[in-house]
Tab-separated table of C-alpha atoms and ligand atoms in Angstrom:
chain	number	residue	atom	x	y	z
A	16	UNK	CA	7.401	-15.481	-22.033
A	17	UNK	CA	10.018	-13.616	-23.928
A	18	UNK	CA	7.659	-11.117	-25.721
A	19	UNK	CA	6.049	-10.001	-22.640
A	20	UNK	CA	9.320	-9.801	-20.795
A	21	UNK	CA	10.836	-7.567	-23.580
A	22	UNK	CA	7.899	-5.403	-23.596
A	23	UNK	CA	8.347	-4.799	-19.836
A	24	UNK	CA	12.131	-4.022	-20.462
A	25	UNK	CA	11.216	-1.589	-23.321
A	26	UNK	CA	8.129	0.197	-21.808
A	27	UNK	CA	7.374	-0.481	-18.164
A	28	UNK	CA	8.234	2.425	-15.703
A	29	UNK	CA	8.933	1.807	-12.032
A	30	UNK	CA	6.844	4.055	-9.760
A	31	UNK	CA	7.408	4.800	-6.140
A	32	UNK	CA	6.626	1.738	-3.961
A	33	UNK	CA	7.890	-0.581	-6.931
A	34	UNK	CA	4.652	-0.279	-8.693
A	35	UNK	CA	5.226	-1.090	-12.451
A	36	UNK	CA	3.465	1.355	-14.746
A	37	UNK	CA	2.570	-0.709	-17.700
A	38	UNK	CA	-0.200	1.793	-19.221
A	39	UNK	CA	1.306	1.600	-22.737
A	40	UNK	CA	0.393	-2.114	-23.264
A	41	UNK	CA	-1.538	-3.744	-20.373
A	42	UNK	CA	-3.328	-1.362	-18.394
A	43	UNK	CA	-5.004	1.842	-19.798
A	44	UNK	CA	-3.765	1.375	-23.321
A	45	UNK	CA	-3.917	-2.358	-24.248
A	46	UNK	CA	-1.810	-3.931	-26.967
A	47	UNK	CA	-4.451	-6.498	-28.234
A	48	UNK	CA	-2.074	-8.350	-30.274
A	49	UNK	CA	0.335	-8.910	-27.446
A	50	UNK	CA	-2.454	-9.651	-24.847
A	51	UNK	CA	-4.134	-12.154	-27.268
A	52	UNK	CA	-0.780	-13.953	-27.297
A	53	UNK	CA	-0.886	-14.260	-23.446
A	54	UNK	CA	-4.453	-15.718	-23.770
A	55	UNK	CA	-3.237	-18.272	-26.429
A	56	UNK	CA	-0.457	-19.210	-24.071
A	57	UNK	CA	-2.819	-19.777	-21.093
A	58	UNK	CA	-5.099	-21.796	-23.459
A	59	UNK	CA	-2.332	-24.084	-24.402
A	60	UNK	CA	-1.524	-24.595	-20.605
A	61	UNK	CA	-5.104	-24.976	-19.420
A	62	UNK	CA	-6.904	-26.314	-22.510
A	63	UNK	CA	-7.444	-29.798	-21.001
A	64	UNK	CA	-8.849	-28.637	-17.769
A	65	UNK	CA	-12.598	-28.376	-18.958
A	66	UNK	CA	-12.682	-24.617	-18.226
A	67	UNK	CA	-16.269	-23.315	-18.333
A	68	UNK	CA	-15.638	-19.621	-17.040
A	69	UNK	CA	-12.970	-17.173	-16.850
A	70	UNK	CA	-12.980	-15.153	-13.672
A	71	UNK	CA	-11.413	-11.901	-13.163
A	72	UNK	CA	-11.695	-8.562	-11.174
A	73	UNK	CA	-12.540	-5.204	-12.445
A	74	UNK	CA	-11.178	-3.101	-13.985
A	75	UNK	CA	-7.557	-4.115	-15.375
A	76	UNK	CA	-8.218	-7.862	-15.574
A	77	UNK	CA	-11.302	-7.513	-17.908
A	78	UNK	CA	-9.666	-6.972	-21.218
A	79	UNK	CA	-7.103	-9.584	-20.501
A	80	UNK	CA	-9.607	-12.109	-19.524
A	81	UNK	CA	-11.771	-11.389	-22.649
A	82	UNK	CA	-8.907	-11.824	-24.943
A	83	UNK	CA	-8.156	-15.122	-23.199
A	84	UNK	CA	-11.804	-16.417	-23.252
A	85	UNK	CA	-11.852	-16.257	-26.994
A	86	UNK	CA	-9.666	-19.214	-27.030
A	87	UNK	CA	-11.440	-21.192	-24.378
A	88	UNK	CA	-14.980	-20.197	-26.070
A	89	UNK	CA	-16.380	-19.522	-22.589
A	90	UNK	CA	-17.855	-16.357	-20.824
A	91	UNK	CA	-15.850	-14.011	-18.656
A	92	UNK	CA	-17.262	-13.074	-15.250
A	93	UNK	CA	-15.616	-10.210	-13.494
A	94	UNK	CA	-16.035	-9.584	-9.969
A	95	UNK	CA	-17.400	-5.932	-9.265
A	96	UNK	CA	-15.953	-3.532	-6.687
A	97	UNK	CA	-19.330	-2.021	-6.011
A	98	UNK	CA	-22.785	-3.207	-5.938
A	99	UNK	CA	-24.788	-1.477	-8.653
A	100	UNK	CA	-28.384	-1.915	-8.883
A	101	UNK	CA	-28.222	-4.509	-11.607
A	102	UNK	CA	-26.611	-6.975	-9.106
A	103	UNK	CA	-29.954	-7.176	-7.139
A	104	UNK	CA	-29.754	-8.790	-3.743
A	105	UNK	CA	-28.621	-12.344	-4.404
A	106	UNK	CA	-24.750	-12.165	-4.481
A	107	UNK	CA	-21.621	-13.402	-2.806
A	108	UNK	CA	-19.350	-10.744	-1.279
A	109	UNK	CA	-15.866	-10.574	0.317
A	110	UNK	CA	-13.185	-8.066	0.766
A	111	UNK	CA	-9.821	-7.422	-0.595
A	112	UNK	CA	-6.866	-5.114	-0.016
A	113	UNK	CA	-5.725	-3.158	-2.904
A	114	UNK	CA	-1.986	-3.406	-3.679
A	115	UNK	CA	-1.775	-0.218	-5.479
A	116	UNK	CA	-4.078	1.977	-3.258
A	117	UNK	CA	-3.801	0.154	-0.027
A	118	UNK	CA	-7.638	0.428	0.565
A	119	UNK	CA	-10.041	-2.298	1.451
A	120	UNK	CA	-13.008	-2.778	-0.713
A	121	UNK	CA	-15.892	-5.040	-1.354
A	122	UNK	CA	-15.783	-7.728	-4.208
A	123	UNK	CA	-19.080	-8.889	-5.400
A	124	UNK	CA	-20.457	-11.388	-7.950
A	125	UNK	CA	-24.095	-12.267	-8.559
A	126	UNK	CA	-25.003	-15.834	-7.266
A	127	UNK	CA	-26.070	-16.737	-10.845
A	128	UNK	CA	-22.785	-15.873	-12.412
A	129	UNK	CA	-21.098	-18.979	-11.033
A	130	UNK	CA	-22.345	-22.304	-10.084
A	131	UNK	CA	-21.131	-25.667	-8.738
A	132	UNK	CA	-20.988	-26.969	-12.257
A	133	UNK	CA	-18.374	-24.358	-13.177
A	134	UNK	CA	-14.571	-24.950	-13.511
A	135	UNK	CA	-13.029	-21.574	-13.395
A	136	UNK	CA	-9.837	-20.145	-14.656
A	137	UNK	CA	-8.798	-16.919	-12.905
A	138	UNK	CA	-7.018	-14.322	-14.916
A	139	UNK	CA	-5.401	-11.073	-13.759
A	140	UNK	CA	-2.476	-8.689	-14.761
A	141	UNK	CA	-0.476	-8.827	-11.635
A	142	UNK	CA	0.232	-11.070	-8.776
A	143	UNK	CA	1.947	-9.247	-5.889
A	144	UNK	CA	1.013	-10.336	-2.247
A	145	UNK	CA	-1.831	-12.564	-3.640
A	146	UNK	CA	-4.839	-10.815	-2.135
A	147	UNK	CA	-6.626	-10.397	-5.585
A	148	UNK	CA	-6.060	-13.934	-6.574
A	149	UNK	CA	-6.982	-15.333	-3.126
A	150	UNK	CA	-10.081	-13.164	-3.119
A	151	UNK	CA	-11.111	-14.589	-6.621
A	152	UNK	CA	-10.586	-18.055	-5.419
A	153	UNK	CA	-12.704	-17.578	-2.340
A	154	UNK	CA	-15.659	-15.977	-4.201
A	155	UNK	CA	-15.443	-18.722	-7.018
A	156	UNK	CA	-15.532	-21.276	-4.073
A	157	UNK	CA	-18.374	-19.424	-2.291
A	158	UNK	CA	-20.396	-20.047	-5.525
A	159	UNK	CA	-19.590	-23.617	-5.326
A	160	UNK	CA	-17.238	-23.710	-8.353
A	161	UNK	CA	-14.062	-25.669	-8.842
A	162	UNK	CA	-10.837	-23.543	-9.337
A	163	UNK	CA	-8.630	-24.876	-12.055
A	164	UNK	CA	-5.929	-22.417	-11.390
A	165	UNK	CA	-5.006	-18.873	-12.232
A	166	UNK	CA	-3.243	-17.218	-15.117
A	167	UNK	CA	-1.331	-13.878	-14.431
A	168	UNK	CA	0.713	-11.909	-16.676
A	169	UNK	CA	3.328	-10.512	-14.287
A	170	UNK	CA	4.173	-12.233	-10.780
A	171	UNK	CA	6.352	-10.327	-8.469
A	172	UNK	CA	7.996	-13.409	-7.231
A	173	UNK	CA	9.813	-11.643	-4.548
A	174	UNK	CA	6.700	-10.732	-2.679
A	175	UNK	CA	5.662	-14.334	-2.123
A	176	UNK	CA	2.027	-14.226	-2.923
A	177	UNK	CA	2.379	-16.768	-5.621
A	178	UNK	CA	4.406	-19.182	-3.258
A	179	UNK	CA	1.507	-18.877	-0.524
A	180	UNK	CA	-1.204	-19.658	-3.132
A	181	UNK	CA	0.659	-22.550	-4.761
A	182	UNK	CA	1.364	-23.926	-1.229
A	183	UNK	CA	-2.417	-23.921	-0.742
A	184	UNK	CA	-2.596	-26.366	-3.669
A	185	UNK	CA	-3.583	-24.000	-6.396
A	186	UNK	CA	-2.035	-24.092	-9.826
A	187	UNK	CA	-0.677	-20.564	-10.995
A	188	UNK	CA	0.810	-19.949	-14.371
A	189	UNK	CA	2.476	-16.709	-14.506
A	190	UNK	CA	4.086	-15.676	-17.900
A	191	UNK	CA	6.756	-13.364	-16.461
A	192	UNK	CA	8.244	-13.722	-13.013
A	193	UNK	CA	10.120	-10.693	-11.454
A	194	UNK	CA	12.835	-11.499	-9.122
A	195	UNK	CA	13.492	-7.954	-7.812
A	196	UNK	CA	13.073	-4.352	-8.472
A	197	UNK	CA	15.900	-2.104	-7.364
A	198	UNK	CA	16.219	1.533	-8.083
A	199	UNK	CA	14.337	1.101	-11.281
A	200	UNK	CA	16.166	-1.969	-12.383
A	201	UNK	CA	13.868	-4.857	-12.986
A	202	UNK	CA	15.506	-8.457	-12.629
A	203	UNK	CA	13.552	-11.483	-13.995
A	204	UNK	CA	13.366	-14.865	-12.482
A	205	UNK	CA	13.880	-16.943	-15.613
B	26	5GP	P1	-1.924	-8.515	-4.966
B	26	5GP	O1	-3.381	-8.593	-4.585
B	26	5GP	O2	-1.419	-9.744	-5.516
B	26	5GP	O3	-1.167	-7.961	-3.746
B	26	5GP	O4	-1.808	-7.482	-6.042
B	26	5GP	C1	-2.338	-7.742	-7.448
B	26	5GP	C2	-3.350	-6.559	-7.778
B	26	5GP	O5	-2.631	-5.390	-7.550
B	26	5GP	C3	-3.467	-6.798	-9.292
B	26	5GP	O6	-4.893	-6.929	-9.612
B	26	5GP	C4	-3.028	-5.324	-9.890
B	26	5GP	O7	-4.101	-4.648	-10.348
B	26	5GP	C5	-2.366	-4.609	-8.635
B	26	5GP	N1	-0.873	-4.614	-8.839
B	26	5GP	C6	0.134	-5.284	-8.055
B	26	5GP	N2	1.313	-4.806	-8.505
B	26	5GP	C7	1.171	-3.927	-9.368
B	26	5GP	C8	2.176	-3.192	-10.231
B	26	5GP	O8	3.392	-3.098	-10.029
B	26	5GP	N3	1.507	-2.530	-11.087
B	26	5GP	C9	0.304	-2.335	-11.465
B	26	5GP	N4	-0.072	-1.608	-12.466
B	26	5GP	N5	-0.514	-3.080	-10.657
B	26	5GP	C10	-0.221	-3.851	-9.703
């Protein structure tokens, strides 16, 4: 997707560990007009799938998921990283390794947030090693839902997480694929 690619070229910074800082448009500060266009694109790609819920993980995914859900006209469920009192005792939980922090943390959704009647579209900002998307697939399936696929804004294709998940039979629609990041130079796949 050219507008997203161009914004990465214009505004992304490469941090140590090849972490892309996209705080001026995707994380931290959100360019609502741009992210709405990402949502519209995923809607075009998944509109015939009978999506009933958008699923993401807090916190970076929430804004992107909400701007996408406005096209599908379905609710957003975001998996939580801590069990606040409002979650109660009836929840599904699993663990994920954070790409940016390297820590393992719990991921939680209430059992009443997703059911076997749901067809879920997963949305997230980045796909790197694939842990975040895999955990969202897992937790959706723990709730009995069907996973229609995942939409990610930026896939670090060189890390192979997307290849793995596609090989498991899931559809992933990433809007920009990064082929390599070398001493601050970002190369795109297509
Ligand atoms: P994965 O679980 O696929 O290894 O990593 C995806 C998660 O890590 C995303 O939810 C995202 O928050 C974070 N992430 C991975 N790579 C980057 C990056 O280059 N920049 C930022 N800002 N987040 C990233």
